[in-house]
Tab-separated table of C-alpha atoms in Angstrom:
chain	number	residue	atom	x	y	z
C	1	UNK	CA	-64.167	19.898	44.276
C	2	UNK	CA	-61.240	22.453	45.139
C	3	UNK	CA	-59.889	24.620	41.922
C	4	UNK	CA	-56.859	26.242	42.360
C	5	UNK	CA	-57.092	30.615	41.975
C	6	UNK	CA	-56.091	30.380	38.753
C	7	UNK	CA	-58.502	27.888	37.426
C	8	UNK	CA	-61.275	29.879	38.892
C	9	UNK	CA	-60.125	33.108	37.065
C	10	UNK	CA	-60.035	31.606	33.767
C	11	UNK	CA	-64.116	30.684	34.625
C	12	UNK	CA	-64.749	34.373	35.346
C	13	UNK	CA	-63.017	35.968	32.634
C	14	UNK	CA	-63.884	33.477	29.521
C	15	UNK	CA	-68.162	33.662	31.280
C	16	UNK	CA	-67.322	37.814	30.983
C	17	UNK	CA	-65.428	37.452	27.451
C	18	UNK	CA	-68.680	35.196	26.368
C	19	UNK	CA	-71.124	37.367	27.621
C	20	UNK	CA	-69.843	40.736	26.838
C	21	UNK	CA	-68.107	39.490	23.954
C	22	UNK	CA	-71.924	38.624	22.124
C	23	UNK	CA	-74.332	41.449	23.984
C	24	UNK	CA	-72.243	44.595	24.756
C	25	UNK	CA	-72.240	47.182	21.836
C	26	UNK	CA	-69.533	47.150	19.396
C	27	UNK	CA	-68.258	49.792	16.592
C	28	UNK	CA	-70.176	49.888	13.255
C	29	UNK	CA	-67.459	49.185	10.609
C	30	UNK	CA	-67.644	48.814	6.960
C	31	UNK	CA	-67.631	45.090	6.073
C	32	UNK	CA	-66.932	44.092	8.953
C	33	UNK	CA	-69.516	44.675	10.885
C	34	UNK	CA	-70.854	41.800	13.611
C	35	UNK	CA	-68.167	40.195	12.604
C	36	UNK	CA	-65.815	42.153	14.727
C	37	UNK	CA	-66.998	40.467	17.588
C	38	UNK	CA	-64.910	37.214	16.483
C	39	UNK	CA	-61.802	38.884	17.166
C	40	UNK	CA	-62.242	38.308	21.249
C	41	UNK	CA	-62.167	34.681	19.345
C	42	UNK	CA	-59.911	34.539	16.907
C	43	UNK	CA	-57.270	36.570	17.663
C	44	UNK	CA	-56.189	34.860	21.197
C	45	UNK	CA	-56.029	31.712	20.060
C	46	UNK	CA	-52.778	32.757	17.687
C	47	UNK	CA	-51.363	34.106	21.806
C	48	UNK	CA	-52.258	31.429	23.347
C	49	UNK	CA	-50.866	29.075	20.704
C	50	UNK	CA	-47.662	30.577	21.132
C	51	UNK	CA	-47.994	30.353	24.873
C	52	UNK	CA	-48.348	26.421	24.762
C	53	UNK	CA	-45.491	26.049	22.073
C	54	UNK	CA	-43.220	28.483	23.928
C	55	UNK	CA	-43.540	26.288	27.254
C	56	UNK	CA	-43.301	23.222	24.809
C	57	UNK	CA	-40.029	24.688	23.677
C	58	UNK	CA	-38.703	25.308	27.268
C	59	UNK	CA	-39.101	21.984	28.299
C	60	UNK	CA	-37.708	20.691	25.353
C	61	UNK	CA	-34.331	22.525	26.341
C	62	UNK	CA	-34.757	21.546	29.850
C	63	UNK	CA	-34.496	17.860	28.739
C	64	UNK	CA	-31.429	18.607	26.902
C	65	UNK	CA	-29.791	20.039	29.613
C	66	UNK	CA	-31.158	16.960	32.042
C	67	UNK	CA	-32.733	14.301	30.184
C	68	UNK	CA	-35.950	13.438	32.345
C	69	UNK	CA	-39.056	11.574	30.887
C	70	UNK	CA	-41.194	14.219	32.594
C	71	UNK	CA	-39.606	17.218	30.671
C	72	UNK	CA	-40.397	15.173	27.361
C	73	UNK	CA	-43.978	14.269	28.142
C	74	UNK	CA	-44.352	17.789	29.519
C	75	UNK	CA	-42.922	19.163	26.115
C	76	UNK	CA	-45.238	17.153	23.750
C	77	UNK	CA	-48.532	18.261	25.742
C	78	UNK	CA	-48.369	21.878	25.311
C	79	UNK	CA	-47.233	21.055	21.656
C	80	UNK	CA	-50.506	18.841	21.475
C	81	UNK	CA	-52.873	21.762	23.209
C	82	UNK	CA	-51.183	23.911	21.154
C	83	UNK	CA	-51.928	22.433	18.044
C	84	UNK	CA	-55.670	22.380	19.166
C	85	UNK	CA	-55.527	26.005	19.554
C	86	UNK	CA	-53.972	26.383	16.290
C	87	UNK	CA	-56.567	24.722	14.357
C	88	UNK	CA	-58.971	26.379	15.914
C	89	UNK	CA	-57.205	29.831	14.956
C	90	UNK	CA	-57.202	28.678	11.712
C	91	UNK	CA	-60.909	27.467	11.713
C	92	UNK	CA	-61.892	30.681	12.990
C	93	UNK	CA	-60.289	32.766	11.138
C	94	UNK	CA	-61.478	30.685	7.875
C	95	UNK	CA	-64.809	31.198	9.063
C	96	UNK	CA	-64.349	35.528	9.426
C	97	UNK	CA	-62.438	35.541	6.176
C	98	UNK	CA	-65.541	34.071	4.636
C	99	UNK	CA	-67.486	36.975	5.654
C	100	UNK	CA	-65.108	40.004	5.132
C	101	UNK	CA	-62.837	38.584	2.485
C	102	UNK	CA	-65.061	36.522	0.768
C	103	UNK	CA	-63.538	33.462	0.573
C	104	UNK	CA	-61.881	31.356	3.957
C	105	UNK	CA	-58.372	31.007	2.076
C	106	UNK	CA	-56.532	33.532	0.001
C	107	UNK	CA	-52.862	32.531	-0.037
C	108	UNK	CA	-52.329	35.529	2.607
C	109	UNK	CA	-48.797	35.779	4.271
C	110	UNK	CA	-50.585	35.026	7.785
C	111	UNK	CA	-52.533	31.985	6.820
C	112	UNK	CA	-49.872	30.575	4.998
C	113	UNK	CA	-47.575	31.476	8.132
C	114	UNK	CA	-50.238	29.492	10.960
C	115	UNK	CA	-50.472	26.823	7.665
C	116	UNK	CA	-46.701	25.944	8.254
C	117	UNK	CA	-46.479	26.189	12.403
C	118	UNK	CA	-49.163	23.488	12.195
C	119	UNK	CA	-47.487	21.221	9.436
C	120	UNK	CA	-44.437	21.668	11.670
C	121	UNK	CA	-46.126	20.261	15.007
C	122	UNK	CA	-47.756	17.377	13.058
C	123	UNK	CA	-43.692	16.578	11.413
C	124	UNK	CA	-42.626	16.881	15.414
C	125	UNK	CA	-45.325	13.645	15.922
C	126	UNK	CA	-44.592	11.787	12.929
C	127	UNK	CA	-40.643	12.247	13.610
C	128	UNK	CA	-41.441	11.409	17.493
C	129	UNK	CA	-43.705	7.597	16.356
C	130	UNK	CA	-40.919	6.818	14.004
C	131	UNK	CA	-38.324	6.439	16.724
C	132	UNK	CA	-39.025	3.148	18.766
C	133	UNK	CA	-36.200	3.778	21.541
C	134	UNK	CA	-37.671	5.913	24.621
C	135	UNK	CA	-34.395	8.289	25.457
C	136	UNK	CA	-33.582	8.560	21.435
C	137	UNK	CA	-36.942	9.827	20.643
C	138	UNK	CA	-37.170	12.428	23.184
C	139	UNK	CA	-33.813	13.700	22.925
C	140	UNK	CA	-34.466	14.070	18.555
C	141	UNK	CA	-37.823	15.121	18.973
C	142	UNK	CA	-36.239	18.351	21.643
C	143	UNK	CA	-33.795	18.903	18.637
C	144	UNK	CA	-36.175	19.016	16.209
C	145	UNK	CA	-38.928	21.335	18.582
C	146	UNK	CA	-36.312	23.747	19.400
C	147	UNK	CA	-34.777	24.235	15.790
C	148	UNK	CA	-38.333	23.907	14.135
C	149	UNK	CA	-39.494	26.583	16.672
C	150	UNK	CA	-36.472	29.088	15.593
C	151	UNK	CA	-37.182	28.728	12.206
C	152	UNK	CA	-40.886	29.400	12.850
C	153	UNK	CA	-40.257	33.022	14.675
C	154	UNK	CA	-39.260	34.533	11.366
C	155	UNK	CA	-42.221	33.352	9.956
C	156	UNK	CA	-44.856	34.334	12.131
C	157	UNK	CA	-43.058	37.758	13.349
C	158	UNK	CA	-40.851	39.439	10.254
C	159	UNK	CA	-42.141	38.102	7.234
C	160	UNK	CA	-45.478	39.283	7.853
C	161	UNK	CA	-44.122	42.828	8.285
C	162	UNK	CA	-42.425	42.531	4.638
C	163	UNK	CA	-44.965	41.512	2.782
C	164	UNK	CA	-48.294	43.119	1.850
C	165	UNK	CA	-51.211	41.277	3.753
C	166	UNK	CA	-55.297	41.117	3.843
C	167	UNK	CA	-54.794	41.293	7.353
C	168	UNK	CA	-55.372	44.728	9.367
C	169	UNK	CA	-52.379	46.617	10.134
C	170	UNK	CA	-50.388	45.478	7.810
C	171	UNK	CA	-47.152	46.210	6.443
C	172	UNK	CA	-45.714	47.125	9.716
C	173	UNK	CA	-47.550	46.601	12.474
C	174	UNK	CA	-49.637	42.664	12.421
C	175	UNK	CA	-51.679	41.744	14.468
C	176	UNK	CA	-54.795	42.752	16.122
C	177	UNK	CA	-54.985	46.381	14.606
C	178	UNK	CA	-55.868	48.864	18.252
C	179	UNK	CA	-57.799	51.192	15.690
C	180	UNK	CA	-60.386	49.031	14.675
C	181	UNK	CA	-61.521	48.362	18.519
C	182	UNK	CA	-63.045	50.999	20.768
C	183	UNK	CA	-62.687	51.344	24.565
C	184	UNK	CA	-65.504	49.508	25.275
C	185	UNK	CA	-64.145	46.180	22.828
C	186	UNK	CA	-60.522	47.165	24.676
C	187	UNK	CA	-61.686	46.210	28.316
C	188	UNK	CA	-63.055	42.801	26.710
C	189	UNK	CA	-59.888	42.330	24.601
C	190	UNK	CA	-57.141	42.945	26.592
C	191	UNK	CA	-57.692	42.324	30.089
C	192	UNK	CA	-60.171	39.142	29.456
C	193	UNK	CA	-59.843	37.322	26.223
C	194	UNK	CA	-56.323	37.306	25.811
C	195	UNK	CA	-55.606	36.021	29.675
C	196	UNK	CA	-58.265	33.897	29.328
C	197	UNK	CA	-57.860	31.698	26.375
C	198	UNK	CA	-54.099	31.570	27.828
C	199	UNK	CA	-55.638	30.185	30.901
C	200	UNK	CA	-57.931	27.863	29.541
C	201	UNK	CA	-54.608	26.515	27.239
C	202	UNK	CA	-52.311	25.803	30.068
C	203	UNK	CA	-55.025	24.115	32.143
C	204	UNK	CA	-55.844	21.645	29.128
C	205	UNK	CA	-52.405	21.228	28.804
C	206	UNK	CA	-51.916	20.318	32.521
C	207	UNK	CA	-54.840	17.793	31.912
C	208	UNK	CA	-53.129	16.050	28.949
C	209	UNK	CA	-49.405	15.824	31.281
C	210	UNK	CA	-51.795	14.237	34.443
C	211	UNK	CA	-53.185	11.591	31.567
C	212	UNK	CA	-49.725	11.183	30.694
C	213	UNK	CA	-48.095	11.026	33.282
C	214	UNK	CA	-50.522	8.297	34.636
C	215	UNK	CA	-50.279	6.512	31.189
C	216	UNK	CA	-46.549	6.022	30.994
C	217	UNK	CA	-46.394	5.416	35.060
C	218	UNK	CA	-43.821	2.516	34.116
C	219	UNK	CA	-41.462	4.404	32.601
C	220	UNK	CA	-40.969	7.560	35.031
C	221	UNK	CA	-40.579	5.324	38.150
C	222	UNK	CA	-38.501	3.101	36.532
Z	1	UNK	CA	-10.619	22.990	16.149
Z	2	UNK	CA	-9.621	24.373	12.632
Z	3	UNK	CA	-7.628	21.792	11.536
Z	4	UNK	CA	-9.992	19.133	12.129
Z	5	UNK	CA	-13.011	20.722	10.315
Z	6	UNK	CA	-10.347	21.085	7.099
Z	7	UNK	CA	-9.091	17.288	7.239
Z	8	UNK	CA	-12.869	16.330	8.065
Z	9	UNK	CA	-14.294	18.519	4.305
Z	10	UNK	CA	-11.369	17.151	2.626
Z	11	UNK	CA	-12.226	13.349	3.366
Z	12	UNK	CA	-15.651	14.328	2.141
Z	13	UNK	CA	-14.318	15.939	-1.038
Z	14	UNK	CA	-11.922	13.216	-1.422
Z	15	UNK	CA	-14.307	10.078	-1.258
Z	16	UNK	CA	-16.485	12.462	-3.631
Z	17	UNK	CA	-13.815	12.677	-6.333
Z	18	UNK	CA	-13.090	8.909	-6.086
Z	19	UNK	CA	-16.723	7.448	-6.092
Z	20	UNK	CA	-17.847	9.824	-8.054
Z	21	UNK	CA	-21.471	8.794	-6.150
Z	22	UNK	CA	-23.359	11.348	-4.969
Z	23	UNK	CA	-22.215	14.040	-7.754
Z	24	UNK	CA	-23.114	12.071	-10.601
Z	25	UNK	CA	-26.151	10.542	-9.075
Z	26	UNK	CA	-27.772	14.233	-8.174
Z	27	UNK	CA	-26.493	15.501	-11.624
Z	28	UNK	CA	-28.403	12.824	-13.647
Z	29	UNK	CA	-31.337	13.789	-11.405
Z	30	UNK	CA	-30.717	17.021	-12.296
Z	31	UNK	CA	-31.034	16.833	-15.834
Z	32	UNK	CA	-33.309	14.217	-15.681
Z	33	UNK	CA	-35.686	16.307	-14.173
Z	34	UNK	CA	-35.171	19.386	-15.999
Z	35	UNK	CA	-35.477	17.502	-19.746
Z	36	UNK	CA	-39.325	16.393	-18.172
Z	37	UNK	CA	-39.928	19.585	-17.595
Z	38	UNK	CA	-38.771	20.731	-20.619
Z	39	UNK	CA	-40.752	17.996	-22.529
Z	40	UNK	CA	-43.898	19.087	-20.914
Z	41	UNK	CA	-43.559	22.895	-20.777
Z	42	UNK	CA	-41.040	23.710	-23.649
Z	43	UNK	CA	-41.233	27.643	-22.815
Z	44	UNK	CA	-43.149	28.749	-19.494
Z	45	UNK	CA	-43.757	32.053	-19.087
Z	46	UNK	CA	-41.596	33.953	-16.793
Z	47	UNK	CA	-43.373	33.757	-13.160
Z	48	UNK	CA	-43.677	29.383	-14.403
Z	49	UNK	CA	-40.288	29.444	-14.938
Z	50	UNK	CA	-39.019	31.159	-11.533
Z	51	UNK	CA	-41.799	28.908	-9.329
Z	52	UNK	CA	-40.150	25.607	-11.506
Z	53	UNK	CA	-36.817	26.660	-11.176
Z	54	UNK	CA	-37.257	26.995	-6.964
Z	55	UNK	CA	-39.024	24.094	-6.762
Z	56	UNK	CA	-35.999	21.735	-8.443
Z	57	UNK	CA	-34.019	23.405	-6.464
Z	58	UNK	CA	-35.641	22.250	-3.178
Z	59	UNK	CA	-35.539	18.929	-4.803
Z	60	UNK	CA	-32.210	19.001	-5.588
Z	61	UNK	CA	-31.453	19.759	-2.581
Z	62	UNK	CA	-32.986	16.924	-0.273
Z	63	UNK	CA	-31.634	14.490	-2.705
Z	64	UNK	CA	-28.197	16.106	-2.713
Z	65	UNK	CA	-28.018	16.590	0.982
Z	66	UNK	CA	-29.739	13.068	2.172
Z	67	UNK	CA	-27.282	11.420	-0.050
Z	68	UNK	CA	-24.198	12.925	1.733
Z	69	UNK	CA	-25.381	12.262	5.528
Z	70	UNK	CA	-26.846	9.082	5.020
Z	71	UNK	CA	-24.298	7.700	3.640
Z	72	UNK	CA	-22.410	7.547	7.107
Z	73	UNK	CA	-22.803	3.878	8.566
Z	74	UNK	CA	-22.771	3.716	12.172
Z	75	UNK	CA	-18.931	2.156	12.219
Z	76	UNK	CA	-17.757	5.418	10.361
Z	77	UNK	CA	-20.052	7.491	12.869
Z	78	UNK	CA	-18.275	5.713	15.760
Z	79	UNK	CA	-15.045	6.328	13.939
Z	80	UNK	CA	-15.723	9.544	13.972
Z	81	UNK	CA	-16.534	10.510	17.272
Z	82	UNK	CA	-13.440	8.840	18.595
Z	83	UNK	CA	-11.153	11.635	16.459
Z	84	UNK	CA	-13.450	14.590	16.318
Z	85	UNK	CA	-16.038	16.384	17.708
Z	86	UNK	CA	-19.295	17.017	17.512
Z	87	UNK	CA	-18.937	20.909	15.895
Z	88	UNK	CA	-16.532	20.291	13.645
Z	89	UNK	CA	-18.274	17.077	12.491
Z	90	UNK	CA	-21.148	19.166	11.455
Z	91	UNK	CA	-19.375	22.816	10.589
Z	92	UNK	CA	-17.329	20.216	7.976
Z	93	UNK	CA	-20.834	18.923	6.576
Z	94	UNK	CA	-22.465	22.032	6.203
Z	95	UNK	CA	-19.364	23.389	4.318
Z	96	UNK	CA	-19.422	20.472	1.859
Z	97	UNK	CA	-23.119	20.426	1.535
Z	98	UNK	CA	-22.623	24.055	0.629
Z	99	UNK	CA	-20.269	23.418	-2.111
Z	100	UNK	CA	-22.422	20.613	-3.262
Z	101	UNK	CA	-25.382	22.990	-3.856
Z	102	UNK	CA	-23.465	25.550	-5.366
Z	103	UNK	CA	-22.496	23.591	-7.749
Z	104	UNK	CA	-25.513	21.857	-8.767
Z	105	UNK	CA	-27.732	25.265	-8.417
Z	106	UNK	CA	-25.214	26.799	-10.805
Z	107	UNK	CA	-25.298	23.729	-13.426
Z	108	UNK	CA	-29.594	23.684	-13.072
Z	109	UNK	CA	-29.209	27.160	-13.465
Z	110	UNK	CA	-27.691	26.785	-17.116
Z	111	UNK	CA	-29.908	24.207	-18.268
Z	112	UNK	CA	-33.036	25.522	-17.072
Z	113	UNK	CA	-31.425	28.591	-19.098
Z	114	UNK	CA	-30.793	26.137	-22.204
Z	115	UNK	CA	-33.832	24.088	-22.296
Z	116	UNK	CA	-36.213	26.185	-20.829
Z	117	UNK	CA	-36.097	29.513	-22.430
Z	118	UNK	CA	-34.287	33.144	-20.842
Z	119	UNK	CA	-36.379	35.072	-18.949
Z	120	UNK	CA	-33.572	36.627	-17.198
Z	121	UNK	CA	-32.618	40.097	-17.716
Z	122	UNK	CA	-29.937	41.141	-15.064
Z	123	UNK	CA	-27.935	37.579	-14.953
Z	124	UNK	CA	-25.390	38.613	-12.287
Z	125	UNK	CA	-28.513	39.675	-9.769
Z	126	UNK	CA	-30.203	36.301	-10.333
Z	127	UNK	CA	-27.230	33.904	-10.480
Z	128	UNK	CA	-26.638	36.104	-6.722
Z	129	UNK	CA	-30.004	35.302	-5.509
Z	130	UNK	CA	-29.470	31.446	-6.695
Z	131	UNK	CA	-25.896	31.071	-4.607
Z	132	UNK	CA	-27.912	32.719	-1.388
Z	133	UNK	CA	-30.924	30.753	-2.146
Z	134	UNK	CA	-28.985	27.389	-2.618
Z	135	UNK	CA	-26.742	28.092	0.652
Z	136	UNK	CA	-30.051	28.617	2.483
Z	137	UNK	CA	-31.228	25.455	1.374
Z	138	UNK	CA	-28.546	23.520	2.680
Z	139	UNK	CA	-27.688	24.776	5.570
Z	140	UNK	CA	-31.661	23.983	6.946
Z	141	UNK	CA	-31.505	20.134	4.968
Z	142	UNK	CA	-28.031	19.547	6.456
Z	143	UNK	CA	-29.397	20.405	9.929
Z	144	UNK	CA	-32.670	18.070	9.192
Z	145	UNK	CA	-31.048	15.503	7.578
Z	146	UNK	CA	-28.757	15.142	10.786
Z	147	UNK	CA	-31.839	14.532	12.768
Z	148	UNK	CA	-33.592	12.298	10.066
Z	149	UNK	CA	-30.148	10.520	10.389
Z	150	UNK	CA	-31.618	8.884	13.592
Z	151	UNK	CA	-35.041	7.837	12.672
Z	152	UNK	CA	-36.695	5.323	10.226
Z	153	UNK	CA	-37.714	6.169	6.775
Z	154	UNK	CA	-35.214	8.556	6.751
Z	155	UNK	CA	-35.650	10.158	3.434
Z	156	UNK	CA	-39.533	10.808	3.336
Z	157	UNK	CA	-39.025	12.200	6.698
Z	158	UNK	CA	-36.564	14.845	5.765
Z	159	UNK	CA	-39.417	16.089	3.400
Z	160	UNK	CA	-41.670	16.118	5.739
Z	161	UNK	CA	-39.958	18.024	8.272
Z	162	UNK	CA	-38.143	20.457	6.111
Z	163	UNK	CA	-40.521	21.513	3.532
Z	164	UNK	CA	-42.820	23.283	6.423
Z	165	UNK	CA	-39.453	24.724	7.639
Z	166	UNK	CA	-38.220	26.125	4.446
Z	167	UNK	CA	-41.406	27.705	3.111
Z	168	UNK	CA	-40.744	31.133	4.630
Z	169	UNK	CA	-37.063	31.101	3.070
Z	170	UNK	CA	-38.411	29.728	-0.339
Z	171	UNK	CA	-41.381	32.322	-0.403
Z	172	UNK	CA	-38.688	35.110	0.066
Z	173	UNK	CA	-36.261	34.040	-2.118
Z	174	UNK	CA	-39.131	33.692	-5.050
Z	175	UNK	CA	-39.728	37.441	-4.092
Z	176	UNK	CA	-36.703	38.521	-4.517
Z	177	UNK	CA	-35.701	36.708	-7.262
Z	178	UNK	CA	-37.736	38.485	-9.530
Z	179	UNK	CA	-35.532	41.221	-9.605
Z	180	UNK	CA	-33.617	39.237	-11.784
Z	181	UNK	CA	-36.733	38.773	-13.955
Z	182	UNK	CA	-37.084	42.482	-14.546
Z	183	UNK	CA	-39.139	43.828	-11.692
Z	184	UNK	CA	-38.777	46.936	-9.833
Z	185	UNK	CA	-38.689	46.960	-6.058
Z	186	UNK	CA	-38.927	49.862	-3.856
Z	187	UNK	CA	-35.421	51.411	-2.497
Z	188	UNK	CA	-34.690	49.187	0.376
Z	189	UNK	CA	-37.182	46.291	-0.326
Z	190	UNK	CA	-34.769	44.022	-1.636
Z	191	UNK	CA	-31.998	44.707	0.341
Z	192	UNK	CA	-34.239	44.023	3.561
Z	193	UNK	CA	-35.140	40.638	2.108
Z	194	UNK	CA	-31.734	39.417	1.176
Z	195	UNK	CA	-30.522	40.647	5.011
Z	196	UNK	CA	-33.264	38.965	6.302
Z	197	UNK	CA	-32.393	35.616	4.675
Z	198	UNK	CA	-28.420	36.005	5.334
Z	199	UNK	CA	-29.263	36.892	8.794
Z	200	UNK	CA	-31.787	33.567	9.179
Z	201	UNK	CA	-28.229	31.626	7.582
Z	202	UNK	CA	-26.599	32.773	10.421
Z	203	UNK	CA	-29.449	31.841	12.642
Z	204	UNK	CA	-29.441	28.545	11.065
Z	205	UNK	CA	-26.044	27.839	11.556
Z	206	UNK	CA	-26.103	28.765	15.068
Z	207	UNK	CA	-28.743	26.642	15.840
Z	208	UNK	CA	-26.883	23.545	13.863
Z	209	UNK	CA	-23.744	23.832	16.400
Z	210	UNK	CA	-25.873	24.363	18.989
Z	211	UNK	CA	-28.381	21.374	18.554
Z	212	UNK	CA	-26.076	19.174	16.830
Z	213	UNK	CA	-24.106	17.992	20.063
Z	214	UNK	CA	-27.194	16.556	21.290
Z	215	UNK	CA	-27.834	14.093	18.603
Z	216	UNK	CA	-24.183	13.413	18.002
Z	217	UNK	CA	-24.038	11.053	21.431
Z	218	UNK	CA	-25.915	8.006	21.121
């Protein structure tokens, strides 16, 4: 079995993030502790997600420019993968909360914003199975990915910054806060985990358009 | 270009004035909804009565703005399309749904006001926040119920698909409607808010002449 350069980095980096990400040393904080570890974790899959639903997005104006059944099935797998990556954002932030907020859900402008990117990809499948005609469905379901992904951007990227927030870094600047990590959590973070998880995203999502594509054979040769 | 989106809102208003359908229908919801709200709550407190008063108004709106795009059938559609085009079709609907909104934000506004006590303390700043709030509103339902407009179970859909969309707008607007309701902000606080949500109208608008095109052929 060949695997392209690519696929082979992602091994390497998310073996280092796994390793070094549970053994190395990290900064003692107050509260948080161990628990800092989970942000080589937690905090990619919000990138990555965005990643997946940005390429989701670009296909989804590519098939409005030229309507082709591969642009569409492309579209809905990175929306798929990056719905998985979303939950498990949300799961692992739930479980971090737990231990340095005390409770997994407190109503805070970032969980409520990830709450409403994820109730928007499951409206973009329920809008997408109640269409029965093959062109019709793809070409609302674009509209709806592109607008829903607009309205989303606010959300996730100015709203935060308005409004006060459990997470670190606030009002401001949200986000991974750079003061809470050291160097030696930096050459994990940045160059590894991030790159990484982004990797591992698109390559799941590639898997999901080969199923696809294989699945709905019929209709792309037709 | 101009002309057509004019003649286009004037039809609307027009069949509105002589069916009398969709006004009277959303106002009996309306006060419908407000008198079982006032029969179970009498007087909320003040925070009650600005998360109530938001959430009719979200209400309002998907009933008010379903009623007026779904009312199209696909003759009229076809009718349509053969004298206009695609952005003035939809600049037209957004204008009426605007006016549609105003109007029934501004009557809820007075009954929730009559029947459900008067928290507010500077009128002028709410009853502002209500006509930005209730143009936000339909600009995003007028823009989902166009693509609802194509699939099946067209009215639970809209909910479905708008109420993740609109949260951000409808969390903002509670914030800053509390001005009204006597609380202080910091300097430029509010005014960064109601920017942010006139700039997202614009956004939204954008998007709807943009987008709109693409489910007009069919």
């Amino acid at each position: 079995m060949r695997l392209s350069w690519w696929k082979l980095l992602c091994i390497v980096l998310l073996s280092y993030v796994l390793f070094a990400g549970f053994l190395m040393a990290v900064p003692r904080k107050a509260i948080l502790n161990e628990t800092i570890r989970n942000i080589y974790f937690h905090v990619p899959m919000w990138q990555t997600m965005m990643v997946l639903c940005g390429c989701s997005v670009y296909h989804s104006i590519r098939f409005l420019r030229k309507p082709d059944l591969l642009s569409d099935i492309k579209a809905t797998s990175y929306a798929t993968a990056g719905m998985v990556f979303g939950i498990l954002g949300i799961v692992t932030g739930a479980i971090w909360a737990n231990y340095t907020w005390g409770k997994p859900w407190s109503n805070d402008i970032k969980q409520i914003g990830s709450a409403i990117a994820l109730l928007i990809y499951a409206a973009y499948f329920v809008l997408r199975n109640s269409i029965t005609d093959i062109d019709k469905r793809a070409r609302v379901g674009a509209v709806y990915n592109i607008f829903a992904f607009v309205m989303l951007l606010p959300a996730l990227w100015i709203i935060p910054r308005m409004m006060e927030s459990l997470h670190p870094g606030g009002q401001g600047n949200p986000g991974a806060d750079p003061r809470d990590m050291d160097t030696r959590m930096r050459i994990i973070f940045y160059p590894a985990a991030i790159p990484g998880f982004i990797l591992l995203g698109l390559w799941i999502s590639s898997l999901v358009i080969r199923v696809r594509k294989i699945e709905d054979k019929n209709l792309l040769h037709a | 270009m101009y002309k057509h989106i004019v003649t286009l809102l004037k039809k609307d208003l027009l069949l509105e004035l002589r069916q009398q359908y969709t006004f009277y229908g959303v106002l009996l919801y309306v006060a419908s909804t407000i008198f079982v709200l006032y029969l179970s709550l009498e007087q909320p407190e003040t925070n009650v009565w600005n998360g109530l008063f938001w959430m009719i108004q979200l209400f309002i709106c998907v009933n008010a703005v379903a009623k007026s795009f779904l009312q199209e059938t696909k003759g009229r559609m076809l009718y349509f399309y053969s004298i206009a085009g695609p952005v003035q079709f939809i600049i037209a609907k957004l204008v009426y749904n605007i006016i549609i909104m105003l109007l029934m934000s501004s009557i809820s506004l007075l009954l929730f006001q009559l029947l459900l006590g008067n928290p507010l303390i500077h009128f002028w700043q709410f009853a502002g926040i209500v006509c930005l709030g209730s143009i936000s509103l339909s600009l995003v339902f007028t823009m989902l119920a166009a693509i609802a407009a194509k699939a099946q179970q067209q009215a639970s859909l809209m909910a479905i698909m708008g109420f993740p969309v609109i949260i951000p707008q409808l969390l903002l607007l509670m914030r800053i409607s509390k001005a009204g309701l006597g609380e202080i902000f910091k300097e430029s606080a509010l005014s960064d808010m109601v920017w942010l949500l006139t700039g997202l109208n614009g956004l939204v608008m954008i998007m709807a002449v943009i987008l709109f095109p693409f489910l007009w052929k069919d």
